[in-house]
XYZ file of C-alpha atoms in Angstrom:
780
model
C 44.474 -44.197 56.192
C 47.261 -45.800 54.281
C 50.469 -44.423 52.883
C 51.097 -45.130 49.232
C 53.970 -44.593 46.885
C 53.298 -42.280 43.966
C 55.194 -41.288 40.878
C 54.703 -39.307 37.675
C 56.290 -39.361 34.256
C 58.464 -36.291 33.633
C 60.686 -35.949 30.573
C 60.736 -39.688 29.907
C 61.588 -40.747 33.474
C 59.566 -41.718 36.524
C 60.088 -39.269 39.376
C 59.282 -40.629 42.819
C 57.092 -38.502 45.040
C 57.733 -39.496 48.628
C 54.848 -39.826 51.034
C 54.695 -37.554 54.043
C 54.232 -40.362 56.580
C 57.537 -42.263 56.762
C 57.625 -45.981 57.375
C 60.688 -47.698 58.822
C 60.662 -50.351 56.127
C 59.997 -48.058 53.227
C 62.800 -47.564 50.728
C 62.954 -45.430 47.619
C 66.134 -46.600 45.945
C 67.484 -46.420 42.438
C 67.900 -49.868 40.986
C 70.652 -50.455 38.448
C 69.761 -52.410 35.354
C 72.007 -52.915 32.385
C 74.356 -50.163 33.418
C 71.677 -47.481 33.758
C 69.842 -46.383 36.845
C 66.100 -46.591 37.103
C 63.914 -45.477 39.956
C 62.781 -48.259 42.229
C 59.766 -48.130 44.479
C 58.788 -50.066 47.557
C 55.139 -49.625 48.515
C 53.825 -51.416 51.591
C 50.608 -51.299 53.533
C 50.645 -51.076 57.296
C 49.556 -54.694 57.602
C 51.679 -56.520 55.048
C 54.849 -54.415 54.999
C 57.869 -55.964 56.699
C 61.475 -54.854 56.904
C 64.069 -56.579 54.787
C 67.774 -56.944 55.425
C 68.339 -56.425 51.728
C 67.448 -52.781 52.244
C 70.849 -52.611 53.929
C 73.253 -54.598 51.727
C 76.163 -54.058 54.124
C 74.276 -55.960 56.900
C 73.461 -59.022 54.809
C 76.930 -60.661 54.683
C 77.648 -59.884 58.343
C 74.419 -61.035 59.998
C 74.862 -64.822 59.446
C 78.341 -64.697 60.944
C 77.086 -62.700 63.928
C 74.270 -65.182 64.562
C 76.620 -68.163 64.302
C 78.883 -66.519 66.860
C 75.870 -65.895 69.129
C 74.762 -69.528 68.893
C 78.258 -70.939 69.322
C 78.808 -69.055 72.578
C 75.521 -70.206 74.111
C 75.924 -71.980 77.435
C 73.541 -74.769 76.424
C 76.196 -76.209 74.137
C 78.658 -76.510 77.014
C 76.454 -78.960 78.944
C 75.514 -82.531 78.087
C 73.621 -82.618 74.821
C 70.030 -83.798 74.688
C 67.453 -84.387 71.975
C 65.871 -80.986 72.544
C 69.229 -79.234 72.339
C 70.106 -81.083 69.137
C 66.766 -80.304 67.489
C 66.758 -76.655 68.533
C 70.326 -75.786 67.557
C 70.239 -77.839 64.355
C 67.218 -75.889 63.263
C 68.807 -72.597 64.412
C 72.041 -73.152 62.457
C 70.049 -74.139 59.372
C 67.798 -71.083 59.544
C 70.835 -68.787 59.644
C 71.604 -69.635 56.019
C 68.207 -70.716 54.722
C 66.137 -67.805 56.057
C 68.550 -65.157 57.271
C 66.053 -62.334 57.814
C 63.614 -64.356 59.902
C 66.442 -65.989 61.829
C 67.822 -62.562 62.745
C 64.363 -61.406 63.851
C 63.944 -64.508 66.032
C 67.397 -64.031 67.562
C 66.629 -60.401 68.400
C 63.326 -61.370 70.036
C 64.926 -64.106 72.152
C 67.729 -61.771 73.224
C 65.269 -58.972 74.066
C 63.082 -61.281 76.145
C 66.152 -62.564 77.982
C 67.151 -59.015 78.875
C 63.630 -58.007 79.940
C 63.016 -61.052 82.155
C 65.172 -60.755 85.234
C 63.586 -63.662 87.110
C 65.583 -66.776 86.291
C 63.073 -69.090 87.943
C 60.518 -68.696 85.159
C 59.813 -71.688 82.953
C 61.047 -69.774 79.917
C 64.483 -69.226 81.407
C 64.867 -72.401 83.469
C 63.562 -75.228 81.265
C 64.264 -74.020 77.699
C 67.580 -73.697 75.975
C 68.304 -71.117 73.301
C 67.633 -73.505 70.383
C 64.147 -74.431 71.617
C 63.408 -70.776 72.347
C 64.288 -69.896 68.769
C 62.109 -72.773 67.543
C 59.092 -71.615 69.535
C 59.548 -67.997 68.513
C 59.865 -69.103 64.862
C 56.639 -71.124 65.037
C 54.784 -68.210 66.641
C 56.165 -65.773 64.080
C 55.170 -68.008 61.149
C 51.688 -68.748 62.487
C 51.060 -65.105 63.349
C 51.886 -64.020 59.779
C 49.642 -66.783 58.411
C 46.805 -65.811 60.746
C 46.948 -62.160 59.667
C 47.019 -63.155 55.975
C 44.114 -65.589 56.407
C 42.100 -63.020 58.321
C 42.695 -60.486 55.546
C 41.593 -63.046 52.989
C 38.416 -63.875 54.932
C 37.512 -60.189 55.214
C 38.207 -59.681 51.491
C 35.944 -62.622 50.558
C 33.189 -61.209 52.777
C 33.518 -57.729 51.240
C 33.768 -59.210 47.734
C 30.530 -61.162 48.099
C 28.781 -58.016 49.347
C 30.082 -55.726 46.585
C 29.156 -58.168 43.815
C 25.730 -56.996 42.656
C 24.612 -60.347 41.212
C 25.226 -62.144 44.522
C 24.286 -59.378 46.937
C 20.919 -60.913 47.926
C 22.378 -64.303 48.762
C 25.450 -62.666 50.282
C 23.256 -60.733 52.689
C 22.132 -63.935 54.341
C 25.660 -65.303 54.412
C 26.950 -62.030 55.817
C 24.458 -62.114 58.672
C 25.396 -65.715 59.448
C 29.098 -64.852 59.418
C 28.539 -61.990 61.848
C 26.452 -64.130 64.170
C 28.843 -67.064 64.063
C 32.015 -64.971 63.861
C 33.591 -66.833 66.845
C 33.252 -70.091 64.929
C 34.751 -68.493 61.838
C 37.715 -67.360 63.927
C 38.064 -70.924 65.182
C 38.244 -72.174 61.585
C 40.878 -69.555 60.781
C 42.930 -70.429 63.883
C 42.663 -74.167 63.205
C 43.680 -73.631 59.576
C 46.610 -71.532 60.764
C 47.823 -74.159 63.235
C 47.735 -76.834 60.520
C 49.231 -74.404 57.955
C 46.386 -75.412 55.645
C 44.703 -73.144 53.104
C 41.492 -71.459 54.161
C 38.981 -72.840 51.647
C 36.013 -70.582 50.739
C 33.293 -72.711 49.135
C 32.748 -71.358 45.616
C 34.669 -68.267 46.848
C 31.684 -67.391 49.028
C 32.009 -66.504 52.748
C 31.570 -70.160 53.742
C 34.926 -71.350 55.005
C 36.381 -74.798 55.493
C 39.843 -76.009 56.391
C 41.555 -77.155 53.217
C 43.771 -80.176 52.774
C 47.322 -79.410 54.003
C 49.501 -78.712 50.987
C 53.256 -78.299 51.449
C 54.340 -74.950 50.040
C 57.678 -76.270 48.789
C 56.380 -79.444 47.155
C 54.986 -79.813 43.626
C 53.324 -82.786 41.883
C 55.581 -82.549 38.825
C 58.538 -80.805 37.300
C 58.035 -77.037 37.408
C 57.625 -75.395 34.020
C 56.837 -78.495 31.964
C 53.096 -77.859 31.638
C 51.508 -74.880 29.934
C 48.832 -74.239 27.325
C 51.270 -73.174 24.618
C 49.870 -70.898 21.878
C 51.112 -68.286 19.401
C 51.464 -65.652 22.141
C 53.803 -67.797 24.252
C 56.822 -66.500 22.348
C 56.432 -62.980 23.792
C 56.886 -64.329 27.314
C 59.836 -66.459 26.195
C 61.537 -63.319 24.892
C 60.965 -61.192 27.988
C 61.839 -63.726 30.712
C 65.676 -63.341 30.535
C 65.431 -59.558 30.901
C 62.769 -59.887 33.600
C 65.003 -62.272 35.551
C 67.842 -59.733 35.493
C 65.501 -56.969 36.671
C 64.143 -59.209 39.436
C 67.677 -59.868 40.613
C 68.294 -56.132 41.089
C 64.914 -55.584 42.758
C 65.297 -58.514 45.152
C 68.826 -57.525 46.094
C 67.630 -53.977 46.805
C 64.690 -55.166 48.897
C 62.047 -53.680 46.594
C 59.935 -56.846 46.723
C 59.963 -57.041 50.494
C 60.610 -60.173 52.512
C 61.180 -63.127 50.201
C 59.439 -66.273 51.420
C 58.724 -69.584 49.681
C 55.149 -69.577 48.419
C 55.025 -65.813 47.830
C 53.269 -64.643 44.664
C 53.825 -61.481 42.618
C 51.871 -60.098 39.678
C 53.481 -58.047 36.909
C 51.586 -55.967 34.371
C 52.585 -54.381 31.063
C 50.097 -53.437 28.308
C 48.124 -56.635 27.636
C 50.651 -58.920 29.358
C 50.221 -60.338 32.850
C 53.197 -62.038 34.490
C 52.742 -64.339 37.478
C 55.878 -64.795 39.605
C 56.033 -67.483 42.300
C 58.952 -67.947 44.694
C 59.720 -71.648 44.925
C 62.528 -71.460 47.471
C 65.067 -68.983 48.714
C 68.192 -68.881 50.831
C 71.062 -66.684 51.917
C 72.397 -65.756 48.467
C 69.859 -67.211 46.059
C 66.204 -67.323 45.154
C 64.441 -69.800 42.858
C 61.349 -68.529 41.021
C 58.821 -69.740 38.485
C 57.448 -67.214 35.976
C 54.124 -67.784 34.233
C 52.461 -65.830 31.453
C 48.704 -65.429 31.261
C 46.680 -65.319 28.060
C 46.705 -62.200 25.877
C 43.352 -62.874 24.205
C 41.311 -61.156 26.840
C 37.825 -62.357 27.757
C 35.348 -60.118 29.510
C 36.357 -61.516 32.916
C 40.040 -61.171 32.110
C 39.541 -57.596 30.941
C 37.586 -56.544 34.039
C 40.269 -57.769 36.428
C 43.156 -56.517 34.279
C 41.555 -53.065 34.292
C 41.417 -53.126 38.082
C 45.083 -54.194 38.226
C 45.928 -51.190 36.063
C 43.974 -48.903 38.357
C 45.766 -50.223 41.426
C 49.180 -49.662 39.845
C 48.258 -46.255 38.443
C 47.094 -45.075 41.847
C 50.487 -46.045 43.277
C 52.912 -45.157 40.489
C 51.322 -42.730 38.048
C 49.538 -40.048 40.028
C 49.417 -36.437 38.886
C 51.896 -33.903 40.244
C 49.469 -31.961 42.390
C 47.632 -34.520 44.469
C 47.228 -35.116 48.175
C 50.230 -36.970 49.515
C 48.149 -38.735 52.139
C 44.718 -40.027 51.202
C 42.410 -42.965 51.724
C 43.294 -46.028 49.698
C 40.567 -46.447 47.088
C 41.491 -50.100 46.632
C 41.534 -51.164 50.258
C 40.966 -54.905 50.601
C 42.419 -55.814 47.218
C 44.648 -58.869 47.353
C 47.277 -56.970 45.306
C 49.750 -54.571 46.950
C 51.964 -52.510 44.588
C 55.693 -53.003 45.140
C 57.945 -51.601 42.430
C 58.551 -51.056 38.724
C 61.110 -53.112 36.792
C 62.878 -51.944 33.611
C 62.758 -54.810 31.090
C 63.617 -54.971 27.408
C 60.485 -56.233 25.682
C 58.115 -55.623 22.790
C 55.488 -52.925 22.930
C 52.458 -53.709 20.800
C 50.808 -50.966 18.724
C 47.849 -51.493 16.390
C 46.899 -48.858 13.823
C 43.976 -48.493 11.434
C 45.192 -48.147 7.834
C 42.048 -46.503 6.501
C 42.990 -43.750 4.065
C 46.333 -45.379 3.243
C 45.743 -48.866 1.945
C 42.527 -47.874 0.157
C 43.925 -44.732 -1.492
C 43.930 -44.915 -5.307
C 47.101 -42.824 -5.579
C 48.942 -44.957 -3.053
C 47.910 -48.190 -4.779
C 48.953 -46.832 -8.162
C 52.353 -45.895 -6.790
C 52.511 -49.285 -5.099
C 52.767 -51.016 -8.480
C 55.704 -48.872 -9.573
C 57.519 -49.387 -6.292
C 56.990 -53.145 -6.428
C 59.106 -53.490 -9.559
C 61.921 -51.519 -7.936
C 61.804 -53.573 -4.755
C 61.798 -56.806 -6.784
C 64.918 -55.691 -8.651
C 66.683 -54.719 -5.418
C 65.841 -57.976 -3.630
C 66.911 -60.207 -6.551
C 70.201 -58.337 -7.012
C 70.886 -58.503 -3.278
C 70.079 -62.205 -3.237
C 72.459 -62.955 -6.099
C 75.256 -60.854 -4.614
C 75.016 -62.585 -1.239
C 74.170 -66.184 -2.081
C 76.778 -68.792 -1.048
C 77.432 -69.953 -4.625
C 78.781 -66.504 -5.577
C 82.250 -67.333 -4.259
C 82.354 -70.410 -6.441
C 81.490 -68.258 -9.439
C 84.297 -65.881 -8.458
C 86.851 -68.701 -8.592
C 85.453 -69.971 -11.855
C 85.668 -66.493 -13.343
C 89.261 -66.129 -12.237
C 90.222 -69.510 -13.704
C 88.380 -69.051 -16.980
C 88.939 -66.122 -19.261
C 85.631 -66.589 -21.035
C 82.162 -67.212 -19.721
C 80.306 -70.310 -20.785
C 77.114 -70.314 -22.759
C 73.870 -69.964 -20.848
C 70.246 -70.483 -21.720
C 68.357 -67.221 -21.565
C 64.935 -66.101 -22.758
C 65.667 -63.592 -25.493
C 63.993 -60.239 -25.692
C 66.289 -58.535 -28.206
C 66.397 -61.163 -30.975
C 65.128 -60.478 -34.416
C 61.441 -59.680 -34.365
C 59.122 -62.272 -35.813
C 56.070 -61.621 -37.869
C 53.193 -61.596 -35.468
C 50.296 -63.768 -36.451
C 46.740 -63.078 -35.363
C 47.220 -65.802 -32.824
C 50.121 -63.890 -31.175
C 47.908 -61.548 -29.196
C 47.222 -61.011 -25.542
C 45.941 -64.487 -24.809
C 45.349 -63.656 -21.146
C 42.159 -61.664 -21.706
C 39.093 -63.350 -20.370
C 37.300 -63.288 -23.732
C 40.035 -65.451 -25.294
C 39.536 -68.188 -22.711
C 35.933 -69.033 -23.622
C 36.765 -71.743 -26.186
C 37.867 -74.883 -24.309
C 39.348 -77.930 -26.016
C 37.122 -81.004 -25.943
C 40.131 -83.306 -25.963
C 41.387 -82.298 -22.525
C 41.611 -85.801 -21.095
C 43.149 -87.486 -24.143
C 46.592 -89.006 -24.366
C 47.903 -85.998 -26.328
C 46.473 -82.533 -26.774
C 45.502 -81.610 -30.338
C 47.742 -78.677 -31.361
C 48.185 -77.483 -34.934
C 51.743 -76.843 -35.968
C 51.740 -73.591 -37.831
C 54.099 -70.894 -38.859
C 55.155 -70.155 -35.265
C 56.584 -73.613 -34.834
C 58.522 -73.425 -38.111
C 59.982 -70.066 -37.187
C 61.164 -71.476 -33.882
C 62.909 -74.365 -35.632
C 64.708 -71.976 -37.995
C 66.478 -70.264 -35.121
C 69.006 -73.041 -34.749
C 69.116 -75.032 -38.062
C 70.633 -78.448 -38.086
C 69.788 -79.218 -34.498
C 67.443 -82.166 -34.274
C 67.262 -82.356 -30.505
C 64.640 -80.232 -28.808
C 65.879 -77.100 -27.099
C 65.351 -77.241 -23.329
C 62.383 -75.179 -22.231
C 60.846 -74.765 -25.679
C 57.346 -75.790 -26.659
C 58.687 -78.496 -28.929
C 60.742 -80.033 -26.159
C 57.643 -80.250 -24.054
C 55.844 -82.099 -26.843
C 58.717 -84.527 -27.370
C 59.037 -85.244 -23.673
C 55.330 -85.777 -23.368
C 55.542 -88.857 -25.649
C 57.676 -90.616 -23.056
C 55.644 -89.588 -20.027
C 52.547 -91.117 -18.549
C 48.963 -90.018 -18.813
C 49.254 -87.773 -15.765
C 51.953 -85.613 -17.349
C 50.032 -85.451 -20.617
C 46.991 -84.288 -18.722
C 49.125 -81.701 -16.890
C 50.399 -80.327 -20.184
C 46.979 -80.421 -21.779
C 45.384 -78.189 -19.188
C 48.253 -75.665 -19.359
C 49.723 -75.943 -15.894
C 46.420 -76.543 -14.191
C 44.564 -73.584 -15.729
C 42.131 -73.185 -18.675
C 43.434 -74.976 -21.726
C 44.741 -73.166 -24.802
C 42.131 -72.662 -27.504
C 41.899 -75.699 -29.724
C 43.811 -75.189 -32.912
C 45.819 -72.239 -31.604
C 49.371 -72.087 -30.299
C 50.668 -69.100 -28.293
C 53.991 -67.682 -29.319
C 55.934 -68.594 -26.206
C 59.354 -67.150 -25.469
C 61.930 -69.378 -27.156
C 65.322 -70.103 -25.606
C 68.382 -69.432 -27.738
C 71.923 -69.993 -26.535
C 73.521 -66.715 -25.448
C 76.510 -65.616 -23.425
C 77.300 -62.692 -21.169
C 79.269 -59.856 -22.704
C 81.121 -59.409 -19.383
C 83.060 -62.250 -17.824
C 82.122 -61.030 -14.314
C 78.379 -61.125 -14.946
C 78.255 -64.587 -13.448
C 78.740 -62.966 -10.054
C 75.200 -61.578 -10.251
C 73.595 -64.235 -12.422
C 70.304 -65.654 -11.253
C 69.943 -69.437 -10.919
C 69.310 -71.105 -14.266
C 66.045 -72.667 -13.075
C 64.640 -69.167 -12.673
C 64.709 -68.594 -16.439
C 61.175 -67.777 -17.402
C 59.519 -69.160 -20.517
C 55.961 -69.311 -19.250
C 54.719 -66.007 -20.699
C 54.142 -65.143 -24.373
C 56.569 -62.838 -26.147
C 53.875 -60.256 -26.643
C 53.053 -60.097 -22.937
C 56.699 -60.070 -21.912
C 57.543 -57.228 -24.327
C 54.572 -55.270 -23.050
C 55.587 -55.672 -19.424
C 59.302 -55.087 -20.044
C 58.603 -51.413 -20.577
C 57.861 -51.203 -16.827
C 61.364 -52.328 -15.921
C 63.258 -49.386 -14.272
C 66.621 -49.542 -16.011
C 67.988 -46.439 -14.259
C 67.162 -47.980 -10.887
C 68.788 -51.247 -11.992
C 71.979 -49.406 -12.966
C 71.996 -47.475 -9.683
C 71.682 -50.670 -7.627
C 74.590 -52.314 -9.440
C 76.815 -49.318 -8.824
C 76.049 -49.478 -5.090
C 77.177 -53.098 -4.704
C 80.240 -53.809 -2.567
C 80.507 -57.554 -2.966
C 83.450 -57.840 -5.361
C 86.689 -59.363 -4.050
C 89.146 -57.028 -5.766
C 88.535 -53.474 -4.627
C 91.027 -52.056 -7.122
C 89.003 -52.841 -10.243
C 85.608 -52.916 -8.537
C 84.344 -49.779 -10.253
C 85.393 -51.057 -13.683
C 83.804 -54.441 -13.039
C 80.569 -52.786 -12.002
C 80.503 -50.661 -15.148
C 81.052 -53.716 -17.335
C 78.321 -55.668 -15.580
C 75.924 -52.727 -15.839
C 76.451 -52.659 -19.636
C 75.738 -56.375 -20.040
C 72.428 -56.481 -21.917
C 72.083 -60.250 -21.532
C 72.258 -60.033 -17.734
C 69.762 -57.207 -17.773
C 67.361 -59.251 -19.928
C 67.779 -62.090 -17.473
C 66.598 -59.833 -14.635
C 63.826 -58.402 -16.785
C 62.365 -61.856 -17.358
C 62.620 -62.898 -13.708
C 61.324 -59.610 -12.283
C 58.441 -59.162 -14.683
C 57.336 -62.792 -14.374
C 57.198 -62.386 -10.585
C 55.406 -59.071 -11.040
C 52.854 -60.693 -13.341
C 52.359 -63.579 -10.864
C 51.643 -61.204 -7.994
C 48.970 -59.217 -9.877
C 47.384 -61.935 -12.022
C 45.589 -61.603 -15.325
C 44.077 -58.166 -14.837
C 46.870 -55.633 -14.837
C 44.712 -53.180 -12.916
C 45.191 -51.086 -9.805
C 45.048 -53.608 -6.923
C 42.317 -53.432 -4.335
C 42.967 -53.519 -0.563
C 41.548 -57.040 -0.485
C 44.008 -58.104 -3.180
C 46.873 -56.576 -1.183
C 45.847 -58.502 1.941
C 45.498 -61.827 0.093
C 48.885 -61.588 -1.607
C 50.480 -60.366 1.610
C 49.154 -63.549 3.245
C 50.687 -65.679 0.487
C 47.527 -66.295 -1.576
C 48.464 -65.358 -5.145
C 45.876 -64.741 -7.886
C 45.449 -66.944 -10.940
C 47.947 -66.584 -13.755
C 49.848 -68.735 -16.234
C 53.034 -68.110 -14.276
C 51.626 -69.150 -10.899
C 52.707 -72.793 -11.024
C 56.065 -71.795 -12.458
C 56.644 -69.493 -9.490
C 55.324 -71.798 -6.768
C 57.573 -74.605 -8.010
C 60.568 -72.419 -7.075
C 60.270 -71.906 -3.314
C 63.233 -69.538 -2.997
C 62.021 -67.240 -5.751
C 58.468 -67.392 -4.406
C 59.634 -66.284 -0.946
C 61.707 -63.476 -2.447
C 58.738 -62.233 -4.468
C 56.504 -62.407 -1.407
C 59.087 -60.529 0.658
C 59.307 -57.848 -2.025
C 55.530 -57.457 -1.967
C 55.528 -57.062 1.827
C 58.401 -54.593 1.761
C 56.538 -52.546 -0.822
C 53.429 -52.451 1.355
C 55.472 -51.236 4.334
C 57.106 -48.678 2.047
C 53.686 -47.431 0.939
C 52.577 -47.001 4.566
C 55.807 -45.200 5.505
C 55.557 -42.856 2.532
C 51.962 -42.020 3.409
C 52.892 -41.396 7.062
C 56.371 -39.853 6.846
C 56.441 -38.326 3.386
C 57.668 -39.312 -0.095
C 61.069 -40.801 -0.915
C 63.324 -38.107 -2.389
C 65.894 -40.113 -4.352
C 67.271 -43.587 -5.042
C 69.770 -43.330 -2.186
C 67.029 -42.777 0.367
C 65.045 -45.648 -1.086
C 67.996 -48.028 -0.732
C 68.551 -46.891 2.838
C 64.898 -47.571 3.582
C 65.047 -51.074 2.077
C 68.289 -51.871 3.901
C 66.626 -50.849 7.148
C 63.742 -53.236 6.429
C 66.265 -55.988 5.774
C 68.332 -55.484 8.929
C 65.930 -54.120 11.573
C 62.483 -55.331 10.525
C 60.584 -58.537 10.104
C 57.585 -57.961 7.854
C 55.253 -60.918 7.617
C 52.397 -62.738 9.326
C 51.939 -63.320 13.039
C 51.223 -66.993 12.328
C 54.552 -67.540 10.540
C 57.296 -69.523 12.237
C 59.759 -66.843 11.149
C 57.749 -64.321 13.157
C 58.454 -66.339 16.320
C 62.109 -66.662 15.342
C 62.324 -62.905 14.844
C 60.845 -62.299 18.305
C 63.304 -64.688 19.947
C 66.172 -63.129 17.977
C 64.940 -59.744 19.229
C 64.496 -57.996 15.917
C 64.033 -54.297 16.689
C 60.728 -54.032 14.789
C 58.048 -56.381 13.498
C 55.116 -55.514 11.224
C 52.024 -57.444 10.206
C 48.978 -56.581 8.106
C 45.532 -57.669 9.234
C 41.823 -57.120 8.819
C 39.231 -56.473 11.523
C 35.935 -58.014 10.340
C 33.961 -56.395 13.158
C 34.962 -52.853 12.239
C 35.551 -53.606 8.552
C 38.971 -51.931 8.493
C 42.512 -52.968 7.613
C 44.955 -52.791 10.488
C 48.701 -52.703 10.905
C 50.416 -54.223 13.920
C 53.878 -52.959 14.903
C 56.013 -54.508 17.652
C 58.863 -52.334 18.898
C 61.667 -53.683 21.078
C 62.606 -51.227 23.797
C 63.261 -50.966 27.505
C 59.948 -50.394 29.277
C 58.648 -50.531 32.827
C 56.704 -53.461 34.260
C 54.605 -52.752 37.343
C 54.947 -55.457 39.984
C 52.782 -56.044 43.038
C 52.669 -58.648 45.783
C 49.625 -60.873 46.156
C 48.139 -62.199 49.353
C 49.624 -65.703 49.374
C 46.776 -67.105 51.475
C 44.230 -65.732 48.999
C 46.009 -67.557 46.183
C 46.253 -70.824 48.131
C 42.617 -70.585 49.216
C 41.283 -70.016 45.699
C 43.444 -72.812 44.295
C 42.176 -75.125 47.054
C 38.601 -74.198 46.216
C 39.253 -74.858 42.524
C 40.638 -78.311 43.293
C 37.711 -79.098 45.616
C 35.163 -77.866 43.102
C 36.525 -79.910 40.195
C 37.140 -83.063 42.228
C 34.116 -83.173 44.519
C 31.484 -80.778 43.181
C 31.989 -82.153 39.603
C 31.483 -78.663 38.264
C 33.507 -78.641 35.054
C 31.395 -75.976 33.383
C 33.596 -73.447 31.561
C 31.430 -70.630 32.923
C 31.322 -71.886 36.517
C 31.032 -69.314 39.282
C 34.515 -69.808 40.703
C 36.215 -68.393 37.591
C 34.003 -65.352 37.157
C 35.749 -62.013 37.433
C 36.023 -60.248 40.722
C 38.275 -57.170 40.985
C 38.987 -57.544 44.715
C 39.929 -61.229 44.663
C 41.371 -61.277 41.108
C 39.594 -64.603 40.912
C 39.829 -65.181 37.165
C 43.542 -64.323 36.960
C 44.330 -66.502 39.975
C 42.579 -69.504 38.472
C 44.428 -68.978 35.188
C 47.772 -69.025 36.972
C 47.200 -72.451 38.554
C 49.176 -75.324 37.103
C 47.380 -77.306 34.368
C 44.986 -79.058 34.288
C 43.447 -76.812 36.963
C 44.697 -73.597 35.345
C 45.713 -72.573 31.848
C 48.773 -70.292 31.708
C 50.179 -70.004 28.197
C 53.771 -69.954 29.442
C 55.555 -71.465 32.424
C 59.293 -71.219 32.894
C 61.562 -73.818 34.387
C 62.942 -72.984 37.854
C 65.041 -69.828 37.497
C 67.877 -69.407 39.998
C 68.582 -65.789 40.903
C 71.741 -64.836 42.780
C 71.101 -62.064 45.265
C 74.711 -61.089 45.997
C-alpha cells in the first residue's frame, strides 16, 4: 500500500484532498507565486520520502548556528589537534553550510548514539572524536541512500524486462539467472554503492555491471552551451524565467523534498517535457539546469509521455469520490509525483477550420473586409510613422503645401480606344511579341501617346513614372533593362502593336495643408495598372469607412483644432485618390488576374507570402514596407473572418476598429517559421495565431497560442536510474559501436522512461532542444 496525494479541479482551482494515512514528512502547503496563492503538493512514497528542514522555515536559519555551537563546545577541540581531528571537524563545519539538512541529521544521530551508549570503554566512544563520528555517519547515510536507490533501480529493470512483451521470452531466462545468482547481483550493487559508481544495466536488460565512477558535481563542458536548437526552442526560453520563480517558492517550501546535487526532476505540461537537474546546492542557494525535450513526438516519446500523464493524473487529478487509500497502479515507476507549479506560459490549441475557410459566404465577405483592413492599416501606418513629425514642422513653417506627383482618377476623361480594354483577361495574352529579346521593344505610338503629351504642353522632359519616361530612360540603359521592360516586369509581354492606357501622372496638390500628415510615401504611387482597371476597382473603395477612420485619429499635435483639421483632411479628394490607388493596387496584387471568390488554397498561399501573378506583383514586392503591410492586412482579415464565423458578425465600424486594434496590440498573426513569431513569443504577446494545412487529414487548421498562468506537474526521478541509463548509453556508443537510430536502448519503456532519459542526456549522447545556463535560485 502506498499513500498518494490527490487533487481535483473545482471552480478553476485545485483543491487538495488529504490522504488518511499521515506521513511525518508530508506537507500540503500553499505556495505563493506572483502575489497569489496556489496550492502546493508534496507526494512521497514510503521508500523515497525524506523530511526537509524547509518544511519548517523558522528552523532553517537557526539550525546552522546551533550546530556550530555544538561543534565549538566539543571537548575534542580542547586537546592537542591531530590529523583526524582536523579532517573531521573541517568537514563538519563545511557540511553545516553546504548541506544543512544532512548535517543536522548526522548531528542528531551522533548525539543520540552518545546518549544511548553508557559504556565509555567502547571503541566508538574512546577512539573517535566527534568530527570523525560525523564523517562516518555521513558516509553510511550517503551509501545507504545510494544502495536503496540502486536496489530500486535493479528491481525496476527486472520488472521492466518482464513486462515488455517483445522481450519477455529472453527476459525469462535472464530473470531465472538473476534469481539464482541474486547474491552475486547484491554484491555488484554493494560494490557499486561503495565506489559511488552508476549501476550499469547492459542494454537496459537485467545484466548489471559496475559503471565507471562519474563525479556528480563535475561536467565535461560549460552547462547549457549544447542543445539541438530548433523552432520549438523558443517556447522553453519563454517559460524558464517563470519556472525558475515557481521553483524558488517550491524549494523554499520543501515541496520538492530533500535537495541534493545530482537530483533530477521531470515537469510536464501539454506537449512540453521539462527536465530539471540540480547541479549544486547550499544553505541559501540552489543551482539548477533546465532542459526542454522535443515537442515533435515520436511513437516512443508519445508512449512514455502518456505514462507520465497517467502518473501525474493519478496523484493530482483524481475524482472527488474515490478511495483515499489504494494500491499504487504505477508502483516501480522511476517517477514520483511531487507538486504542481504555477507558471506563466503558452497553451497550445489547434482547431480544424472546416466549414469556415471553405464557406462561399465567408470568402465573399472576406474580399469586402480586406479592402477595409487595408485602408485602416495604411492610415495607421501613415499616422504613426516617424517622418510624420517632420511633416508637422514643415506644415507649420509653410502656409502652402508643395506639389506632389499623384496618379489621377478624376481628370478629364479620355476617349477610350479599342485597345483600352481589360488587358488582364487571359484571352488577350495569347499574342506574344516576337521581338522580346531585341534592344528595344516595338511599340506603335498612337493616339494614347499623343493625348498623354497634351496634358502638359510645352514640357519636353518626360514626366516621371509615365510610359514615355520609361522609353526615354531605356535608351540610356543596358540590354538587361531593355529586356526587363520588354517583358513587362517579368510577365507576358504586351501584344505587339498595342499600347495599354496606363495611368498618367499629372502634378497635383493637396487641397488641405495638413494632408501631408497622412500622406503615403511618394514611392508608393501606383502607375502599374491601366486606367480602365483602376476605375473599375475604385468602386470597391469604402469611402464611408475611410471617412470614419480619419475622424477616429488622435495623432494631431494641436488638440484645439483637431476636429477641424480632420474634417479638412477628410474632404481632400487628392489624398483620398492617393489611398485609392495604393489600396486597390495592393488589393489587386493579393488576388491576381482573376477577380473571383478566392479558394481556401489561395488563402493559404497568400497567407504564407506567396502572391499570385499580376502586373502589379513586381511593383509591390519592390516595396518591402508596403508588401509587409498588405500581407499583414490579409492575415488580419483572415483572423477577422474566423472570429466572425465563431463569435458572430461585426455590428458597426466602431466594433470593427476595436477588433483591429486588439489584433495590433495583443496578437501576432503570422507563420510559425517567421522570426517575428519567435520575437512575439519572447516578448510574451498575449495571443499568437497561425494558419496551416494538415495533408494527412486534408483539412485547414488554425493554431492559437494563449499566454496564461497554468500548472506544471513536477515529479522526482530516481537519480540512480538516470545515471545508470546514461552510463549504459555511453558504454553502448563507445564500446558496442551501436549507433543505430532505432537501437534497443532508446526504445520506449513506461517504467524506466528510457526514451525521455536518453533525450535529456547532454549532446552528443542526448538531444534536448533547449538547455539553460546554470540558474542560481535563492532559497531564503
